[in-house]
PDB file of C-alpha atoms in Angstrom:
ATOM      1  CA  MET A  15       0.000   0.000   0.000  1.00 56.00           C
ATOM      2  CA  ALA A  16       1.308   3.417  -0.938  1.00 66.00           C
ATOM      3  CA  LEU A  17       0.003   6.470   0.879  1.00 81.00           C
ATOM      4  CA  VAL A  18      -0.801   9.099  -1.740  1.00 89.00           C
ATOM      5  CA  THR A  19      -2.593  12.430  -2.076  1.00 92.00           C
ATOM      6  CA  SER A  20      -5.015  13.791  -4.657  1.00 93.00           C
ATOM      7  CA  THR A  21      -3.545  15.031  -7.923  1.00 94.00           C
ATOM      8  CA  MET A  22      -5.573  18.250  -7.498  1.00 95.00           C
ATOM      9  CA  LEU A  23      -6.989  18.311 -11.018  1.00 96.00           C
ATOM     10  CA  PRO A  24      -7.235  21.968 -12.165  1.00 97.00           C
ATOM     11  CA  LEU A  25     -10.413  23.759 -11.083  1.00 97.00           C
ATOM     12  CA  GLY A  26     -12.697  24.449 -14.026  1.00 97.00           C
ATOM     13  CA  THR A  27     -11.925  21.093 -15.662  1.00 98.00           C
ATOM     14  CA  LYS A  28     -14.969  19.653 -17.430  1.00 98.00           C
ATOM     15  CA  ALA A  29     -16.231  16.401 -15.891  1.00 98.00           C
ATOM     16  CA  PRO A  30     -14.979  13.496 -17.991  1.00 98.00           C
ATOM     17  CA  ASP A  31     -17.851  11.331 -19.189  1.00 98.00           C
ATOM     18  CA  PHE A  32     -17.954   7.644 -18.355  1.00 98.00           C
ATOM     19  CA  ASN A  33     -20.104   4.598 -18.992  1.00 98.00           C
ATOM     20  CA  LEU A  34     -19.832   2.196 -16.066  1.00 98.00           C
ATOM     21  CA  PRO A  35     -22.012  -0.558 -14.617  1.00 98.00           C
ATOM     22  CA  GLU A  36     -23.689   0.124 -11.291  1.00 97.00           C
ATOM     23  CA  VAL A  37     -22.682  -2.768  -9.002  1.00 97.00           C
ATOM     24  CA  VAL A  38     -26.143  -3.643  -7.670  1.00 96.00           C
ATOM     25  CA  SER A  39     -28.283  -3.497 -10.818  1.00 95.00           C
ATOM     26  CA  GLY A  40     -25.619  -3.676 -13.529  1.00 96.00           C
ATOM     27  CA  LYS A  41     -27.333  -0.670 -15.118  1.00 96.00           C
ATOM     28  CA  ALA A  42     -25.113   1.537 -17.282  1.00 97.00           C
ATOM     29  CA  THR A  43     -24.339   4.843 -15.604  1.00 98.00           C
ATOM     30  CA  SER A  44     -22.902   7.982 -17.205  1.00 98.00           C
ATOM     31  CA  LEU A  45     -22.863  11.748 -16.682  1.00 97.00           C
ATOM     32  CA  SER A  46     -26.230  11.980 -18.430  1.00 97.00           C
ATOM     33  CA  THR A  47     -27.735   9.784 -15.683  1.00 97.00           C
ATOM     34  CA  PHE A  48     -27.409  12.816 -13.396  1.00 97.00           C
ATOM     35  CA  ALA A  49     -28.265  15.559 -15.918  1.00 96.00           C
ATOM     36  CA  ASP A  50     -31.243  16.818 -13.902  1.00 96.00           C
ATOM     37  CA  LYS A  51     -29.116  17.696 -10.846  1.00 97.00           C
ATOM     38  CA  LYS A  52     -27.478  21.066 -10.181  1.00 97.00           C
ATOM     39  CA  ALA A  53     -24.306  19.558  -8.712  1.00 98.00           C
ATOM     40  CA  LEU A  54     -22.446  16.270  -8.981  1.00 98.00           C
ATOM     41  CA  LEU A  55     -20.151  14.612  -6.443  1.00 98.00           C
ATOM     42  CA  VAL A  56     -17.870  11.930  -7.861  1.00 98.00           C
ATOM     43  CA  MET A  57     -16.099   9.838  -5.214  1.00 98.00           C
ATOM     44  CA  PHE A  58     -13.421   7.238  -5.826  1.00 98.00           C
ATOM     45  CA  ILE A  59     -13.699   4.688  -3.035  1.00 98.00           C
ATOM     46  CA  CYS A  60     -13.197   0.985  -2.422  1.00 96.00           C
ATOM     47  CA  ARG A  61     -14.134  -1.546   0.219  1.00 96.00           C
ATOM     48  CA  HIS A  62     -10.825  -2.627   1.735  1.00 93.00           C
ATOM     49  CA  CYS A  63      -8.950   0.667   2.259  1.00 94.00           C
ATOM     50  CA  PRO A  64      -8.555   1.765   5.910  1.00 95.00           C
ATOM     51  CA  PHE A  65      -8.958   5.408   4.869  1.00 96.00           C
ATOM     52  CA  VAL A  66     -12.340   4.652   3.292  1.00 96.00           C
ATOM     53  CA  LYS A  67     -13.355   2.532   6.283  1.00 95.00           C
ATOM     54  CA  HIS A  68     -12.491   5.480   8.508  1.00 96.00           C
ATOM     55  CA  VAL A  69     -14.968   7.763   6.695  1.00 97.00           C
ATOM     56  CA  GLN A  70     -17.597   5.316   5.410  1.00 96.00           C
ATOM     57  CA  GLN A  71     -20.220   6.328   8.000  1.00 97.00           C
ATOM     58  CA  GLU A  72     -19.840   9.953   6.882  1.00 97.00           C
ATOM     59  CA  LEU A  73     -20.312   8.807   3.275  1.00 97.00           C
ATOM     60  CA  VAL A  74     -23.538   7.099   4.341  1.00 97.00           C
ATOM     61  CA  GLN A  75     -24.596  10.307   6.112  1.00 97.00           C
ATOM     62  CA  LEU A  76     -23.774  12.441   3.064  1.00 97.00           C
ATOM     63  CA  GLY A  77     -26.009  10.215   0.984  1.00 97.00           C
ATOM     64  CA  ARG A  78     -28.841  10.598   3.487  1.00 97.00           C
ATOM     65  CA  ASP A  79     -28.410  14.340   3.982  1.00 97.00           C
ATOM     66  CA  TYR A  80     -28.425  15.154   0.275  1.00 98.00           C
ATOM     67  CA  PHE A  81     -30.812  12.457  -0.954  1.00 96.00           C
ATOM     68  CA  THR A  82     -33.629  14.898  -1.735  1.00 96.00           C
ATOM     69  CA  SER A  83     -31.349  17.779  -2.726  1.00 97.00           C
ATOM     70  CA  ASP A  84     -30.089  18.934  -6.104  1.00 98.00           C
ATOM     71  CA  LEU A  85     -26.819  17.013  -5.591  1.00 98.00           C
ATOM     72  CA  ALA A  86     -26.185  13.760  -7.427  1.00 98.00           C
ATOM     73  CA  ILE A  87     -23.644  11.388  -5.889  1.00 98.00           C
ATOM     74  CA  VAL A  88     -21.791   8.657  -7.727  1.00 98.00           C
ATOM     75  CA  ALA A  89     -19.063   6.529  -6.192  1.00 98.00           C
ATOM     76  CA  ILE A  90     -16.596   4.649  -8.368  1.00 98.00           C
ATOM     77  CA  SER A  91     -14.269   1.811  -7.433  1.00 98.00           C
ATOM     78  CA  ALA A  92     -11.400   1.253  -9.850  1.00 98.00           C
ATOM     79  CA  ASN A  93      -9.171  -1.141  -7.928  1.00 97.00           C
ATOM     80  CA  ASP A  94      -7.725  -4.250  -9.554  1.00 97.00           C
ATOM     81  CA  ALA A  95     -10.274  -6.883  -8.475  1.00 96.00           C
ATOM     82  CA  LYS A  96      -7.993  -9.783  -9.359  1.00 96.00           C
ATOM     83  CA  ASN A  97      -5.424  -8.799  -6.758  1.00 95.00           C
ATOM     84  CA  TYR A  98      -7.908  -7.115  -4.394  1.00 96.00           C
ATOM     85  CA  PRO A  99     -11.034  -9.329  -4.376  1.00 96.00           C
ATOM     86  CA  ASP A 100     -12.685  -7.208  -1.668  1.00 95.00           C
ATOM     87  CA  ASP A 101     -13.030  -4.595  -4.397  1.00 96.00           C
ATOM     88  CA  ALA A 102     -14.604  -6.899  -6.994  1.00 96.00           C
ATOM     89  CA  PRO A 103     -18.148  -6.006  -8.149  1.00 96.00           C
ATOM     90  CA  GLU A 104     -19.808  -8.822  -6.149  1.00 96.00           C
ATOM     91  CA  SER A 105     -18.080  -7.687  -2.960  1.00 97.00           C
ATOM     92  CA  LEU A 106     -18.923  -4.050  -3.704  1.00 97.00           C
ATOM     93  CA  GLN A 107     -22.565  -5.063  -4.096  1.00 96.00           C
ATOM     94  CA  ALA A 108     -22.471  -6.497  -0.561  1.00 96.00           C
ATOM     95  CA  PHE A 109     -20.698  -3.329   0.603  1.00 96.00           C
ATOM     96  CA  VAL A 110     -23.596  -1.182  -0.661  1.00 96.00           C
ATOM     97  CA  THR A 111     -26.099  -3.329   1.227  1.00 95.00           C
ATOM     98  CA  GLU A 112     -24.057  -3.532   4.433  1.00 95.00           C
ATOM     99  CA  GLN A 113     -23.430   0.208   4.583  1.00 95.00           C
ATOM    100  CA  GLY A 114     -26.848   1.262   3.352  1.00 95.00           C
ATOM    101  CA  PHE A 115     -25.469   3.471   0.596  1.00 97.00           C
ATOM    102  CA  ASN A 116     -28.329   5.259  -1.178  1.00 96.00           C
ATOM    103  CA  PHE A 117     -26.098   6.573  -3.961  1.00 97.00           C
ATOM    104  CA  THR A 118     -24.814   4.870  -7.074  1.00 97.00           C
ATOM    105  CA  LEU A 119     -21.635   2.783  -6.815  1.00 98.00           C
ATOM    106  CA  CYS A 120     -20.021   1.805 -10.116  1.00 98.00           C
ATOM    107  CA  TYR A 121     -17.085  -0.423 -10.984  1.00 98.00           C
ATOM    108  CA  ASP A 122     -14.383   0.863 -13.341  1.00 98.00           C
ATOM    109  CA  GLU A 123     -12.860  -2.385 -14.572  1.00 97.00           C
ATOM    110  CA  SER A 124     -10.707  -0.774 -17.270  1.00 98.00           C
ATOM    111  CA  GLN A 125      -9.536   1.946 -14.846  1.00 98.00           C
ATOM    112  CA  GLU A 126      -9.945   4.453 -17.687  1.00 98.00           C
ATOM    113  CA  THR A 127     -12.467   6.566 -15.759  1.00 98.00           C
ATOM    114  CA  ALA A 128     -10.128   6.822 -12.780  1.00 98.00           C
ATOM    115  CA  LYS A 129      -7.374   7.951 -15.140  1.00 98.00           C
ATOM    116  CA  ALA A 130      -9.664  10.500 -16.832  1.00 98.00           C
ATOM    117  CA  TYR A 131     -10.342  12.057 -13.425  1.00 98.00           C
ATOM    118  CA  THR A 132      -6.663  11.682 -12.401  1.00 97.00           C
ATOM    119  CA  ALA A 133      -7.946   9.854  -9.333  1.00 97.00           C
ATOM    120  CA  ALA A 134      -4.999   8.810  -7.200  1.00 97.00           C
ATOM    121  CA  CYS A 135      -6.267   7.597  -3.840  1.00 96.00           C
ATOM    122  CA  THR A 136      -9.203   6.181  -1.969  1.00 97.00           C
ATOM    123  CA  PRO A 137     -11.069   8.223  -1.038  1.00 97.00           C
ATOM    124  CA  ASP A 138     -10.754  10.952  -3.681  1.00 98.00           C
ATOM    125  CA  PHE A 139     -13.536  13.551  -4.091  1.00 98.00           C
ATOM    126  CA  PHE A 140     -14.575  15.763  -7.038  1.00 98.00           C
ATOM    127  CA  VAL A 141     -17.480  18.254  -7.024  1.00 98.00           C
ATOM    128  CA  PHE A 142     -18.844  19.679 -10.280  1.00 98.00           C
ATOM    129  CA  ASP A 143     -21.298  22.535 -10.778  1.00 98.00           C
ATOM    130  CA  ASP A 144     -24.344  22.725 -13.051  1.00 96.00           C
ATOM    131  CA  ARG A 145     -22.099  23.146 -16.105  1.00 97.00           C
ATOM    132  CA  ARG A 146     -20.151  20.105 -14.894  1.00 98.00           C
ATOM    133  CA  GLN A 147     -17.043  22.157 -14.303  1.00 98.00           C
ATOM    134  CA  LEU A 148     -14.814  21.178 -11.391  1.00 98.00           C
ATOM    135  CA  VAL A 149     -15.249  23.458  -8.377  1.00 98.00           C
ATOM    136  CA  TYR A 150     -13.776  21.238  -5.652  1.00 98.00           C
ATOM    137  CA  ARG A 151     -11.291  18.418  -5.417  1.00 98.00           C
ATOM    138  CA  GLY A 152      -9.658  17.310  -2.241  1.00 95.00           C
ATOM    139  CA  GLN A 153     -10.303  16.012   1.215  1.00 97.00           C
ATOM    140  CA  LEU A 154     -13.477  15.156   3.081  1.00 98.00           C
ATOM    141  CA  ASP A 155     -12.093  16.861   6.191  1.00 97.00           C
ATOM    142  CA  ASP A 156      -8.950  16.943   8.358  1.00 96.00           C
ATOM    143  CA  SER A 157      -9.600  13.545   9.964  1.00 95.00           C
ATOM    144  CA  ARG A 158      -7.284  10.606   9.270  1.00 94.00           C
ATOM    145  CA  PRO A 159      -7.371   7.087  10.744  1.00 93.00           C
ATOM    146  CA  SER A 160      -4.632   7.845  13.263  1.00 88.00           C
ATOM    147  CA  ASN A 161      -4.869  11.576  14.041  1.00 91.00           C
ATOM    148  CA  GLY A 162      -7.766  11.539  16.506  1.00 91.00           C
ATOM    149  CA  LYS A 163      -9.698  14.288  14.717  1.00 95.00           C
ATOM    150  CA  PRO A 164     -13.437  13.685  14.298  1.00 95.00           C
ATOM    151  CA  VAL A 165     -14.897  12.797  10.912  1.00 97.00           C
ATOM    152  CA  THR A 166     -17.176  15.714  10.018  1.00 96.00           C
ATOM    153  CA  GLY A 167     -17.068  15.995   6.234  1.00 97.00           C
ATOM    154  CA  ALA A 168     -16.550  19.746   6.795  1.00 97.00           C
ATOM    155  CA  ASP A 169     -14.447  20.566   3.717  1.00 98.00           C
ATOM    156  CA  LEU A 170     -16.541  18.587   1.263  1.00 98.00           C
ATOM    157  CA  ARG A 171     -19.835  19.725   2.790  1.00 98.00           C
ATOM    158  CA  ALA A 172     -18.798  23.393   2.579  1.00 98.00           C
ATOM    159  CA  ALA A 173     -18.089  22.968  -1.133  1.00 98.00           C
ATOM    160  CA  ILE A 174     -21.387  21.174  -1.743  1.00 98.00           C
ATOM    161  CA  GLU A 175     -23.367  23.817   0.155  1.00 98.00           C
ATOM    162  CA  ALA A 176     -21.705  26.630  -1.807  1.00 98.00           C
ATOM    163  CA  VAL A 177     -22.494  25.004  -5.166  1.00 97.00           C
ATOM    164  CA  LEU A 178     -26.094  24.311  -4.218  1.00 98.00           C
ATOM    165  CA  ALA A 179     -26.487  27.933  -3.073  1.00 97.00           C
ATOM    166  CA  GLY A 180     -24.986  29.225  -6.325  1.00 96.00           C
ATOM    167  CA  LYS A 181     -21.997  30.690  -4.488  1.00 97.00           C
ATOM    168  CA  PRO A 182     -18.304  30.353  -5.334  1.00 96.00           C
ATOM    169  CA  VAL A 183     -16.321  27.578  -3.688  1.00 97.00           C
ATOM    170  CA  THR A 184     -13.120  28.671  -1.984  1.00 95.00           C
ATOM    171  CA  SER A 185     -10.035  27.864  -4.029  1.00 93.00           C
ATOM    172  CA  GLU A 186      -8.130  27.000  -0.835  1.00 94.00           C
ATOM    173  CA  GLN A 187      -8.528  23.239  -0.964  1.00 97.00           C
ATOM    174  CA  LYS A 188      -6.496  20.514   0.727  1.00 97.00           C
ATOM    175  CA  PRO A 189      -5.748  17.252  -1.085  1.00 97.00           C
ATOM    176  CA  SER A 190      -7.343  14.030   0.006  1.00 97.00           C
ATOM    177  CA  VAL A 191      -5.026  11.402   1.472  1.00 95.00           C
ATOM    178  CA  GLY A 192      -5.456   7.654   1.260  1.00 95.00           C
ATOM    179  CA  CYS A 193      -4.303   4.359  -0.163  1.00 95.00           C
ATOM    180  CA  ASN A 194      -3.285   4.476  -3.789  1.00 95.00           C
ATOM    181  CA  ILE A 195      -5.725   3.167  -6.348  1.00 97.00           C
ATOM    182  CA  LYS A 196      -4.686  -0.421  -6.998  1.00 96.00           C
ATOM    183  CA  TRP A 197      -3.709  -0.231 -10.639  1.00 97.00           C
ATOM    184  CA  LYS A 198      -3.571  -3.383 -12.709  1.00 97.00           C
ATOM    185  CA  PRO A 199       0.012  -4.432 -13.483  1.00 95.00           C
ATOM    186  CA  GLY A 200       1.271  -2.270 -16.322  1.00 94.00           C
ATOM    187  CA  ASN A 201      -1.764   0.020 -16.201  1.00 95.00           C
ATOM    188  CA  GLN A 202      -0.391   2.664 -13.846  1.00 94.00           C
ATOM    189  CA  PRO A 203      -0.975   6.226 -15.089  1.00 94.00           C
ATOM    190  CA  SER A 204       1.891   8.632 -15.630  1.00 91.00           C
ATOM    191  CA  TYR A 205       0.927  10.605 -12.523  1.00 92.00           C
ATOM    192  CA  PHE A 206       1.336   7.558 -10.221  1.00 86.00           C
ATOM    193  CA  GLY A 207       4.637   7.080  -8.426  1.00 67.00           C
TER     194      GLY A 207
END
């Protein structure tokens, strides 16, 4: 496991489109799936990472808090399922049920979507506005598995609230920290390592 930080994709970047299967239904999911929402949160997560485990209850709470709002949430797991079976689609399906996620969780088998977003770690968060331009990328909050700070979702929630209110999101953003995405052998992007 390598501890890595977000690549901090440039603000204003247009959301890369994707076409990925949702792990519970198998239904194809893309940007157009969420076209009716004012804002979009894209999260790169997985099941086995201790950094995701540390914040997974806050992810559940985010889903609940914004379920009836104008925010769409999609989570994507891109880890190599062959070498990390906890992150295989069948296991992710169980993960959704166990955690009670009420947002879409997709599996990026080719890892091309993760590369398009320059996702580097789990968790990695990206918030897009109504034009699907990037307004936030970075951490959930200051909490880490070993630092004793409470998980609040403060940084991410502030960005979401600003977008939903039609206000600018502060450009002072801290990178997310977590386990590296588990790239398939030979499939590592140029920004990894």
